[in-house]
C-alpha angles and dihedrals in degrees: 000000000000111000114248114218130188092233123151129167094251096057100045126074119218124259111262105145080254098161097065094077102010124141106222123195120209117221117196096202101209090054104037109073134336116215101173099048099240094123093253125100116243145182093267088055091051090049092053091053099046092101088059090056091046090052091046087063105240123146102214142012123224113205118206114223120311097164126127104286142151085232096233086146103021094275098317086109100075120197096178123016093197099050135072120234109246091234087067100038135252139312090262087056090056091048089051092052090052093046095047093045091054090049086057093047091252122133123218125224118185129202118252120197107197103152095070143357136202123288083238092063110123093240094053095044091050091046090053092048094049094050132207113356094030112146088222090063088061088069089065133039105270116165141167114253129246126247130062094300100022090262095137125075116262092250141357099264117136129213117248085231091056135273128045119338088228133076124194119225124211094264090060102255123120129221129206124243119167088192129026121347086246088064110068114191119242120237102237092190087074115092092217091062092051092047092048095054094047085054091049090051091053092047092060095036088055088056089055106257114158098218152325136259104216112219116218089357090172095056108062099095123055126200113269112270093015093254124205120266090227093207140047100254102099097112090059090086098167099057124108094259123112109236119209092228102040137059096003114169092240092075090075094066088055093053093047088058090048092051091058088055094048091048091056089070129073124237100052102278112199144196125214121202123223089203120164098197123170094243139020088246091058090048090054090062089070091061103047111140094268097044133052125336104229140009127203113255102228090162088068095042090055095049116108128230097277126121096221094046093045093050091049091049093048093049094045091049094049093043092052095051098041096076092054094043092235126139119250116239126216127201136167104181142015141161093282103050138058110274110264095238086068101027097056094048119221095088127239097336091061093044092053092048091049089053095054090047091052095046091052093058123097116259136031125331128208122208124194118219113269098020087100086062093051092244115180125216111274101234102170103063110144115246091241093064098045117113106176103121094217089059089070095053128087098235143000123070117016093256094221101114092116090080093071093041099063108130119266123262111232106167147337136055101272141038133317083035096204094310090124143316096262105057123255133287090236118036117254120222119262092235099059097097091100092051099058122117088243094053094047100042110106094009105120091204095053125108091234092058090046089057093045092051094045093050092047090052091047089057094044097046111061093200093067109089094003129118131011105267146054126217107227117217132202112272140160119274111286094022126106117207125175141158125232127195117283097039099291121143127190122202123186129184110206094176131092094241133065116265123212116220137150113273103247095202143308119341111247098174137348131194089233134023111283136175116251109276129228126165112336114023136185116221110209122229117277092013134131126196132191112211133192111216 
């Protein structure tokens, strides 16, 4: 039977191979804009700010989860993959966001959470109610415990949020959750799970979304028999070890089946893997021509502000993706890590330089909401306002993700800075008045105008973002210098001292205000410059 899709010309963007050099902006819905005044961002708020994103110059918008959820992990515990949580709005609100974005030549990518769901998901609730032997329990990882009376977990796996990765239910069986107990892992060996997610893909593709960001893309398949780890290293996810619950080869059959679904639809719909693989070469397997389109480059995100380390990370990333003909992605911040203005050290100057370096590299770049405003990590949130679930556990992740999720400042001199009429779900700092969109708009020295100018140049100059390589040039120690197609050169000083070097051309854009260069030139510390030869 030929698939029937709700596709009309006005809700589909044309095929342009757009994703190979796209700039994609991540919206964390609860912290972006609040339209109904309840202190929580929502879809109507996102819709009202889409012109801002168009004017910023991005190509696509990635929306973190807005599905029906008890919010045990900020929406990454999904109870219904086809419904909108009331705190964010309704399904017609989501359709309106997609429709308005397309009218503004913006594409929409939505989060998909296939590794686990909420413990309030209909399948899980029914499986619990029916007890041992329920066919619904086969869609998860239910096991009998070890020990004389089954009182010990089935294996030694630990949750990434701390504590055992198993929870015992009243009838004595245990279920697996690599994250919070409220997030039971699906059993992807079960055909019903695979069928359900292909159906979910089609549901959102029929509504016109342009793609999916796949949460925990490396975690769907577990090693047969769920063997013990045998040691206490399982939170060191980026080592060279093969973990029995991550990066198993079986995930690739799943993504090949998804690619056939995506390819049924017009407009180049894509999928982006959040895949924490041990090497760049392992990450590249997720983006072979018959699998997903992009994978997040965590190797680059985790690289410090050091010229040698950055060059090695850039080369390794490009080298890994070239054999599979996939674009490399670049990212500095997201909703799970400390904002790069704070994480890299060196303050705003270093953050701005890092941005121009990233935007000069070949491939696709991801921006996290608020980085274009130069927002720092909020490090002094009182314990009583924190909401990150891992903060309340004894071990596991640091539990400090709230600091990058503080709502955006749009306008005004005091909180909530135009975020909404009813305050904000996390408190905003008292000194953010100078960081609002309103305060920075039109100021040529502001971080917002730097981003707007950089993105406009990236669209105007074909060499930026194109290709799969950089041409490294001679430069002083601590300085990166490389040429991009079309006669563009990028120089970046990662040191704490000025670096003299010949001016390679006319300055197009600098991460800080500089005098026009001619002949010999001194590149200040923590500064990046784009030159036209």
